[in-house]
């Protein structure tokens, strides 16, 4: 096996050296903080990591969205961006690259993924209708529901067991979708979606087989099929890695085969576009494109820039040329695999298989002494910050639970996870080693960790702004009066 290459599916070979397929040309120093400083900083942030200043974080694994590093070629493209209001050369370059990648006739740049959602759904979705998906990402769901329609998820059964390394946990449950479609009144499903990779189930991939079945189902019912393709390159990578039919196929061919099955796509370019801001809405239907164009002008700007600067379009075009490089995607798999396997060796309960964009830890399983309503995920995330200046995000009861307004009782989430996102091309193996070392320390004293209580919360999306307080150390059961 070649150096730094991850091993076969599911084996532990990927814990060797990760060879990052790039040299570093510009550096961004971060301030090294002490544990004593971090204790103060965390208190000042009310134990909510969203409230920290980014400059007080050393390793930021909060999200992979818009946090990637651009290449020298992308920075060069920035300088040649054409800032013309209409008909910018940078737009035509981008359009050409997106045509080659997706094959879709109409290409609209937008300022980020949710703008594509709002515009597309604004043209298609009416109150009382329903939109199916393998699992709606938060903003996708919000944009469907904002229009008075229902966002319906069809998560595959193999996704239920967090620790089971089944390969295609991102799939849509086609048996359930088929049965559901039979029951829908004609004209009540304006668009069908499929999210690749499936963010809501941990960035798990969707198989080509499932893509074909979903496409056929939507076609049979005359429903336009759109991909939510923020991580299309990572999904193409898994198909190439795991599906014998595609093992020899070049990655652009795999990606094109996915796009060919749908009528269009929405892309948050802050992920596999390898840029810090941007998005795309692409489709074939001419009449729909005319509607999209009109709505886009209302909020995003002229259709040849879509809320972006010409230089952003140029950087995105170059990012899309780079992202299907097998050496880059190999490195991405190797990084996630290296982190996940090392955590597993420490005895940390990890979600399997590892995504490419993130590794998830099952905090509820790691900290059984902390009941879900005392937020084990947040407790772990705070401890990782104190230990190593590492920012992660709780995906659990703080994010998806709520306080019942009638009873004031906590409603807990299905799982309490901590997500360690891997920004693209930003951190090296030594940074990952630092994270593993922090976990070693925290895992060693896991029995002493305590939960938190929410002191103040907003009625919606409370995780972003809530103020929290650590609970006092519990007395051992035997000593209680
Ligand atoms: C990030 C993301 C979006 C929304 O994109 P933004 O650029 O954050 O607006 C939509 N769908 C999926 C699957 C995403 O990961």
Coordinates of C-alpha atoms and ligand atoms in Angstrom, one line a residue:
X1 CA 0.0 0.0 0.0
X2 CA 1.2 3.5 -0.7
X3 CA 2.2 5.8 2.1
X4 CA -0.7 7.7 3.6
X5 CA -3.3 5.8 1.7
X6 CA -6.2 4.6 3.7
X7 CA -6.7 0.9 3.7
X8 CA -9.6 -1.2 2.5
X9 CA -13.1 -0.4 3.8
X10 CA -13.3 -0.9 7.5
X11 CA -9.8 -2.0 8.3
X12 CA -7.5 -0.1 10.6
X13 CA -4.6 0.5 8.2
X14 CA -5.4 4.2 7.9
X15 CA -3.8 5.0 11.2
X16 CA -0.4 5.5 9.5
X17 CA 1.0 8.8 8.3
X18 CA -1.4 11.0 6.5
X19 CA 0.4 12.5 3.5
X20 CA -1.2 15.8 2.9
X21 CA -1.0 16.3 -0.9
X22 CA -0.1 20.0 -0.7
X23 CA 2.6 22.3 0.6
X24 CA 1.8 25.3 2.7
X25 CA 2.4 28.7 1.0
X26 CA 0.6 31.1 3.3
X27 CA 0.2 30.5 7.0
X28 CA -2.5 31.7 9.4
X29 CA -1.1 31.8 12.9
X30 CA -3.4 31.1 15.9
X31 CA -2.8 32.2 19.4
X32 CA -1.8 29.4 21.9
X33 CA -4.0 29.9 25.0
X34 CA -3.4 28.3 28.5
X35 CA -5.9 26.2 30.2
X36 CA -6.4 28.9 32.9
X37 CA -7.3 31.4 30.1
X38 CA -9.7 29.0 28.6
X39 CA -11.5 28.4 31.9
X40 CA -12.2 32.2 32.0
X41 CA -13.1 32.3 28.3
X42 CA -15.5 29.5 28.6
X43 CA -17.2 31.1 31.6
X44 CA -17.5 34.4 29.8
X45 CA -19.1 32.5 26.8
X46 CA -21.6 30.9 29.3
X47 CA -20.4 27.4 28.3
X48 CA -21.7 27.9 24.8
X49 CA -19.0 27.4 22.3
X50 CA -20.9 29.4 19.6
X51 CA -20.4 32.4 21.9
X52 CA -16.6 32.2 21.9
X53 CA -14.5 34.5 19.7
X54 CA -12.8 32.4 17.0
X55 CA -9.4 33.9 17.9
X56 CA -9.7 32.2 21.3
X57 CA -10.0 28.8 19.6
X58 CA -6.9 26.9 18.6
X59 CA -8.3 24.0 16.5
X60 CA -11.7 24.9 15.2
X61 CA -13.8 21.8 14.2
X62 CA -17.1 23.6 14.5
X63 CA -18.0 23.2 10.8
X64 CA -16.6 22.3 7.4
X65 CA -18.8 25.0 5.8
X66 CA -16.9 27.9 4.3
X67 CA -13.9 27.1 6.5
X68 CA -11.6 25.5 3.8
X69 CA -8.3 26.8 2.5
X70 CA -8.1 27.9 -1.1
X71 CA -5.3 26.8 -3.3
X72 CA -2.6 29.0 -4.9
X73 CA -4.6 28.6 -8.2
X74 CA -7.8 29.9 -6.6
X75 CA -6.0 32.9 -5.1
X76 CA -4.6 33.6 -8.5
X77 CA -8.1 33.3 -10.0
X78 CA -9.2 35.9 -7.4
X79 CA -6.9 38.5 -9.0
X80 CA -8.3 37.8 -12.5
X81 CA -12.0 37.9 -11.5
X82 CA -14.1 40.1 -13.8
X83 CA -16.2 42.5 -11.7
X84 CA -18.5 43.5 -14.6
X85 CA -22.1 43.8 -13.5
X86 CA -23.6 41.9 -16.4
X87 CA -22.0 39.2 -18.5
X88 CA -18.8 38.8 -16.5
X89 CA -16.1 36.6 -18.0
X90 CA -15.8 34.9 -14.6
X91 CA -19.5 33.9 -14.9
X92 CA -18.9 32.3 -18.3
X93 CA -15.9 30.4 -16.9
X94 CA -17.9 29.1 -14.0
X95 CA -20.8 28.2 -16.2
X96 CA -18.5 26.2 -18.5
X97 CA -17.0 24.3 -15.5
X98 CA -20.4 23.6 -14.1
X99 CA -21.8 22.4 -17.5
X100 CA -18.9 20.0 -17.8
X101 CA -19.4 18.7 -14.2
X102 CA -23.2 18.4 -14.1
X103 CA -24.5 18.6 -17.6
X104 CA -27.4 20.9 -16.5
X105 CA -28.5 23.5 -19.1
X106 CA -29.1 26.5 -16.7
X107 CA -26.5 27.5 -14.1
X108 CA -27.3 30.2 -11.5
X109 CA -24.7 31.4 -9.0
X110 CA -26.2 32.3 -5.6
X111 CA -24.6 33.6 -2.4
X112 CA -24.9 30.3 -0.6
X113 CA -26.9 27.1 -0.5
X114 CA -29.9 28.3 1.3
X115 CA -30.4 31.0 -1.3
X116 CA -30.7 28.2 -4.0
X117 CA -33.3 26.5 -1.7
X118 CA -35.3 29.6 -1.2
X119 CA -35.4 30.5 -4.9
X120 CA -36.1 27.0 -6.2
X121 CA -38.8 26.3 -3.6
X122 CA -40.2 29.8 -4.1
X123 CA -40.8 28.8 -7.7
X124 CA -42.2 25.3 -7.1
X125 CA -43.6 24.8 -3.6
X126 CA -47.1 25.8 -2.5
X127 CA -48.8 25.6 1.0
X128 CA -50.2 22.2 1.9
X129 CA -47.8 20.3 -0.4
X130 CA -45.0 17.9 0.7
X131 CA -41.4 17.5 -0.2
X132 CA -39.7 14.1 0.3
X133 CA -35.9 13.7 0.9
X134 CA -33.6 11.1 2.5
X135 CA -33.2 13.7 5.2
X136 CA -33.6 17.5 5.0
X137 CA -30.7 19.6 6.1
X138 CA -31.9 22.2 8.7
X139 CA -32.1 25.2 6.2
X140 CA -33.7 23.0 3.5
X141 CA -36.4 21.9 6.0
X142 CA -36.9 25.5 7.2
X143 CA -37.3 26.8 3.6
X144 CA -39.9 24.1 2.8
X145 CA -41.8 24.7 6.0
X146 CA -41.6 28.5 5.5
X147 CA -43.7 28.1 2.4
X148 CA -46.3 26.1 4.3
X149 CA -45.3 22.7 3.0
X150 CA -44.2 19.6 4.8
X151 CA -40.6 18.3 4.7
X152 CA -40.8 14.5 4.9
X153 CA -37.7 12.4 5.6
X154 CA -37.1 8.8 4.5
X155 CA -34.0 7.8 6.4
X156 CA -32.7 4.3 5.5
X157 CA -33.1 1.7 8.2
X158 CA -29.4 0.9 8.3
X159 CA -28.7 4.4 9.6
X160 CA -30.4 3.7 13.0
X161 CA -27.5 1.8 14.5
X162 CA -24.8 4.5 15.1
X163 CA -21.9 2.1 15.7
X164 CA -22.6 -0.4 12.9
X165 CA -20.3 0.3 9.9
X166 CA -22.9 -0.3 7.2
X167 CA -21.7 1.4 3.9
X168 CA -24.7 3.3 2.6
X169 CA -26.3 4.8 5.6
X170 CA -27.1 8.0 3.6
X171 CA -29.6 6.1 1.4
X172 CA -33.3 7.0 1.1
X173 CA -35.7 4.3 2.2
X174 CA -37.2 3.7 -1.2
X175 CA -39.8 1.1 0.0
X176 CA -41.2 3.7 2.4
X177 CA -41.1 6.4 -0.3
X178 CA -42.9 4.3 -2.8
X179 CA -45.7 3.5 -0.4
X180 CA -45.9 7.1 0.7
X181 CA -46.1 8.4 -3.0
X182 CA -49.0 6.0 -3.7
X183 CA -51.0 7.8 -1.0
X184 CA -50.3 11.4 -2.1
X185 CA -53.0 13.2 -4.0
X186 CA -52.0 14.1 -7.6
X187 CA -50.0 17.4 -7.8
X188 CA -49.2 17.5 -4.0
X189 CA -45.5 16.7 -4.4
X190 CA -44.0 19.6 -6.3
X191 CA -40.3 18.4 -6.1
X192 CA -38.4 15.3 -4.8
X193 CA -35.0 15.7 -3.2
X194 CA -32.0 13.6 -2.3
X195 CA -29.2 14.9 -0.2
X196 CA -25.6 13.7 -1.1
X197 CA -23.9 13.1 1.2
X198 CA -26.6 12.8 3.8
X199 CA -25.6 15.5 6.3
X200 CA -28.3 14.8 8.9
X201 CA -27.2 11.2 9.3
X202 CA -23.5 12.1 9.8
X203 CA -22.4 12.8 6.2
X204 CA -23.1 9.2 5.2
X205 CA -23.0 8.5 1.4
X206 CA -25.8 7.5 -0.9
X207 CA -25.2 4.6 -3.2
X208 CA -25.5 4.8 -7.0
X209 CA -28.1 2.0 -6.8
X210 CA -30.2 4.2 -4.4
X211 CA -29.7 7.3 -6.6
X212 CA -31.1 5.2 -9.5
X213 CA -34.0 3.9 -7.6
X214 CA -35.0 7.3 -6.2
X215 CA -34.7 8.8 -9.7
X216 CA -36.9 6.1 -11.2
X217 CA -39.5 6.5 -8.4
X218 CA -39.8 10.3 -8.8
X219 CA -39.9 9.9 -12.6
X220 CA -42.7 7.3 -12.4
X221 CA -44.8 9.8 -10.5
X222 CA -43.8 12.8 -12.7
X223 CA -42.0 14.6 -9.9
X224 CA -39.0 16.8 -10.7
X225 CA -35.9 15.4 -9.0
X226 CA -33.3 17.8 -7.4
X227 CA -30.1 16.8 -5.7
X228 CA -29.0 18.7 -2.6
X229 CA -25.4 18.2 -3.7
X230 CA -23.3 20.2 -1.2
X231 CA -20.9 17.3 -0.8
X232 CA -21.2 15.8 -4.3
X233 CA -17.4 15.1 -4.5
X234 CA -17.3 13.2 -1.2
X235 CA -20.3 11.2 -2.3
X236 CA -18.7 10.4 -5.6
X237 CA -15.5 9.4 -3.8
X238 CA -17.4 6.8 -1.7
X239 CA -19.1 5.3 -4.8
X240 CA -15.7 5.1 -6.4
X241 CA -14.2 3.5 -3.3
X242 CA -17.0 1.0 -2.4
X243 CA -18.9 0.2 -5.5
X244 CA -17.1 -2.3 -7.8
X245 CA -19.1 -1.0 -10.8
X246 CA -17.3 2.4 -10.4
X247 CA -13.9 1.4 -9.1
X248 CA -12.1 2.1 -12.4
X249 CA -14.2 5.1 -13.4
X250 CA -12.6 8.6 -13.2
X251 CA -14.3 10.7 -10.5
X252 CA -15.8 13.3 -12.9
X253 CA -17.6 10.4 -14.6
X254 CA -19.0 9.2 -11.3
X255 CA -20.2 12.7 -10.4
X256 CA -21.7 13.2 -13.8
X257 CA -23.6 9.9 -13.5
X258 CA -25.1 11.1 -10.2
X259 CA -26.1 14.5 -11.7
X260 CA -27.5 12.7 -14.9
X261 CA -30.1 10.9 -12.7
X262 CA -31.7 14.2 -11.6
X263 CA -33.3 17.3 -13.2
X264 CA -31.2 19.8 -11.3
X265 CA -29.3 20.5 -8.2
X266 CA -28.7 22.9 -5.4
X267 CA -25.1 23.3 -4.2
X268 CA -23.7 25.0 -1.1
X269 CA -20.3 25.8 -2.6
X270 CA -19.0 26.4 0.9
X271 CA -18.4 22.7 1.1
X272 CA -17.2 20.9 -2.0
X273 CA -16.9 24.1 -4.0
X274 CA -13.7 24.7 -1.9
X275 CA -14.6 28.4 -1.4
X276 CA -15.6 30.4 1.6
X277 CA -18.8 31.7 0.2
X278 CA -21.0 30.8 -2.7
X279 CA -23.7 28.5 -4.1
X280 CA -25.2 27.2 -7.3
X281 CA -28.7 26.4 -8.6
X282 CA -28.6 24.3 -11.7
X283 CA -31.5 22.8 -13.8
X284 CA -32.7 21.8 -17.2
X285 CA -36.3 23.0 -17.5
X286 CA -36.5 26.2 -19.5
X287 CA -39.8 27.4 -18.0
X288 CA -38.6 26.8 -14.5
X289 CA -35.3 28.6 -15.3
X290 CA -37.2 31.7 -16.4
X291 CA -39.1 31.8 -13.1
X292 CA -35.8 31.2 -11.2
X293 CA -34.1 34.1 -13.0
X294 CA -36.9 36.5 -12.1
X295 CA -36.9 35.6 -8.4
X296 CA -33.1 35.6 -8.3
X297 CA -32.9 39.2 -9.6
X298 CA -35.2 40.2 -6.7
X299 CA -32.7 39.2 -3.9
X300 CA -29.4 37.9 -5.3
X301 CA -28.6 40.4 -8.1
X302 CA -28.1 40.0 -11.8
X303 CA -28.2 36.3 -12.9
X304 CA -24.5 36.4 -14.0
X305 CA -23.3 37.1 -10.5
X306 CA -26.0 35.9 -8.2
X307 CA -24.9 37.8 -5.1
X308 CA -21.2 37.1 -5.5
X309 CA -18.3 39.1 -6.6
X310 CA -16.7 38.2 -9.9
X311 CA -13.6 37.1 -8.0
X312 CA -15.8 34.7 -6.0
X313 CA -17.1 33.1 -9.2
X314 CA -13.5 32.7 -10.4
X315 CA -12.4 31.0 -7.2
X316 CA -15.4 28.7 -7.3
X317 CA -14.8 27.7 -10.9
X318 CA -11.2 26.7 -9.9
X319 CA -12.4 25.0 -6.7
X320 CA -14.7 22.8 -8.8
X321 CA -11.8 21.9 -11.0
X322 CA -9.8 20.8 -8.0
X323 CA -12.3 19.0 -5.8
X324 CA -12.5 15.7 -7.7
X325 CA -8.7 15.2 -7.5
X326 CA -8.4 11.6 -6.2
X327 CA -5.3 12.6 -4.2
X328 CA -7.2 15.3 -2.4
X329 CA -10.2 13.0 -1.6
X330 CA -7.8 10.2 -0.5
X331 CA -6.2 12.6 1.9
X332 CA -9.6 13.7 3.2
X333 CA -10.6 10.1 3.8
X334 CA -7.2 9.3 5.4
X335 CA -7.6 12.3 7.8
X336 CA -11.1 11.3 9.0
X337 CA -10.0 7.6 9.2
X338 CA -6.9 8.5 11.2
X339 CA -8.9 10.6 13.7
X340 CA -11.7 8.1 14.0
X341 CA -9.5 5.0 14.4
X342 CA -7.3 6.8 17.0
X343 CA -10.3 7.8 19.1
X344 CA -11.7 4.2 18.8
X345 CA -8.4 2.8 20.1
X346 CA -8.7 5.1 23.1
X347 CA -12.1 3.5 23.8
X348 CA -14.0 6.6 22.7
X349 CA -17.4 5.5 21.3
X350 CA -17.3 6.7 17.6
X351 CA -20.1 6.7 15.0
X352 CA -19.3 4.4 12.1
X353 CA -18.5 4.6 9.3
X354 CA -16.6 7.9 9.6
X355 CA -17.9 10.6 7.3
X356 CA -15.4 12.4 5.1
X357 CA -16.4 15.8 6.5
X358 CA -16.6 14.9 10.1
X359 CA -16.1 12.2 12.8
X360 CA -18.9 11.9 15.4
X361 CA -18.5 10.8 19.0
X362 CA -21.4 9.3 21.0
X363 CA -21.2 11.4 24.1
X364 CA -24.2 9.7 25.7
X365 CA -22.4 6.4 25.6
X366 CA -19.1 7.9 26.7
X367 CA -20.5 9.7 29.7
X368 CA -23.3 7.4 31.0
X369 CA -23.3 9.2 34.4
X370 CA -24.7 12.3 32.7
X371 CA -28.4 11.9 31.8
X372 CA -29.4 13.3 28.4
X373 CA -31.3 16.3 29.9
X374 CA -28.0 17.3 31.5
X375 CA -26.4 17.5 28.1
X376 CA -23.6 15.0 27.9
X377 CA -22.6 16.2 24.4
X378 CA -22.2 19.8 25.6
X379 CA -20.2 18.6 28.6
X380 CA -17.8 16.8 26.3
X381 CA -17.5 19.7 23.9
X382 CA -16.7 22.1 26.8
X383 CA -14.1 19.7 28.2
X384 CA -12.4 19.4 24.9
X385 CA -12.2 23.2 24.7
X386 CA -10.7 23.4 28.2
X387 CA -8.3 20.6 27.5
X388 CA -7.0 21.6 24.1
X389 CA -8.6 24.8 22.9
X390 CA -10.6 22.7 20.5
X391 CA -14.0 23.8 19.3
X392 CA -16.5 21.1 18.3
X393 CA -20.3 21.1 18.2
X394 CA -22.9 19.3 20.2
X395 CA -25.5 17.6 18.0
X396 CA -27.9 16.4 20.6
X397 CA -30.3 17.6 23.2
X398 CA -29.0 21.1 23.4
X399 CA -29.4 21.5 19.6
X400 CA -32.6 19.4 18.9
X401 CA -34.2 19.1 22.4
X402 CA -36.5 21.7 23.9
X403 CA -38.2 22.6 27.1
X404 CA -41.9 21.7 26.9
X405 CA -43.7 25.1 27.3
X406 CA -46.6 23.5 29.2
X407 CA -44.8 21.3 31.7
X408 CA -41.3 23.1 31.8
X409 CA -39.9 19.5 31.4
X410 CA -36.9 18.9 29.1
X411 CA -37.6 17.0 25.9
X412 CA -34.4 15.1 24.9
X413 CA -33.0 14.3 21.4
X414 CA -32.6 10.8 20.0
X415 CA -28.8 11.0 20.4
X416 CA -26.2 13.1 22.1
X417 CA -23.3 13.4 19.7
X418 CA -20.3 15.6 19.4
X419 CA -19.3 16.4 15.8
X420 CA -15.6 17.0 14.9
X421 CA -15.8 18.6 11.5
X422 CA -12.7 18.7 9.3
X423 CA -12.3 21.9 7.4
X424 CA -10.9 21.2 3.9
X425 CA -7.1 21.4 3.5
X426 CA -6.7 23.4 6.8
X427 CA -5.3 21.1 9.4
X428 CA -2.4 18.7 9.2
X429 CA -1.8 15.4 10.9
X430 CA -0.1 17.2 13.9
X431 CA -3.3 19.2 14.5
X432 CA -5.3 15.9 14.5
X433 CA -2.7 14.4 16.9
X434 CA -3.4 17.3 19.2
X435 CA -7.1 16.5 19.1
X436 CA -6.4 12.8 19.8
X437 CA -4.2 13.8 22.8
X438 CA -6.9 16.0 24.2
X439 CA -9.3 13.1 23.9
X440 CA -6.9 10.8 25.7
X441 CA -6.8 13.2 28.7
X442 CA -10.6 13.8 28.7
X443 CA -11.4 10.2 28.3
X444 CA -9.1 9.3 31.2
X445 CA -11.1 11.5 33.5
X446 CA -14.5 10.9 31.9
X447 CA -16.1 9.7 35.2
X448 CA -15.5 13.1 36.8
X449 CA -17.3 15.0 34.0
X450 CA -20.6 16.6 35.0
X451 CA -23.5 17.9 33.1
X452 CA -24.9 21.4 32.5
X453 CA -28.1 23.2 32.9
X454 CA -29.6 25.7 30.6
X455 CA -30.0 29.1 32.3
X456 CA -31.4 31.0 29.4
X457 CA -32.7 29.8 26.0
X458 CA -34.4 31.2 22.9
X459 CA -37.7 29.6 21.7
X460 CA -36.1 28.6 18.4
X461 CA -32.6 27.3 17.6
X462 CA -31.5 27.6 21.2
X463 CA -28.1 26.0 20.7
X464 CA -26.7 29.1 19.1
X465 CA -27.4 31.6 21.9
X466 CA -28.2 29.6 25.1
X467 CA -26.5 30.4 28.3
X468 CA -25.4 27.3 30.4
X469 CA -24.0 26.5 33.8
X470 CA -22.1 23.5 34.9
X471 CA -24.0 21.4 37.5
X472 CA -22.3 20.9 40.9
X473 CA -20.4 17.7 41.5
X474 CA -22.8 15.0 42.5
X475 CA -22.3 13.2 45.8
X476 CA -21.8 9.5 45.5
X477 CA -25.2 7.8 45.9
X478 CA -24.3 6.1 49.1
X479 CA -23.6 9.4 50.9
X480 CA -27.0 11.0 50.1
X481 CA -29.3 11.5 53.1
Ligands
LIG1 C1 -24.7 23.6 4.1 C2 -25.8 22.9 3.5 C3 -26.9 23.6 3.0 C4 -27.0 25.1 3.2 O1 -26.0 25.8 2.6 P1 -25.5 27.2 3.1 O2 -24.4 27.5 2.2 O3 -25.0 27.0 4.5 O4 -26.6 28.1 3.0 C5 -27.9 22.8 2.4 N1 -27.8 21.5 2.3 C6 -26.8 20.8 2.8 C7 -26.8 19.3 2.7 C8 -25.7 21.4 3.4 O5 -24.7 20.7 4.0

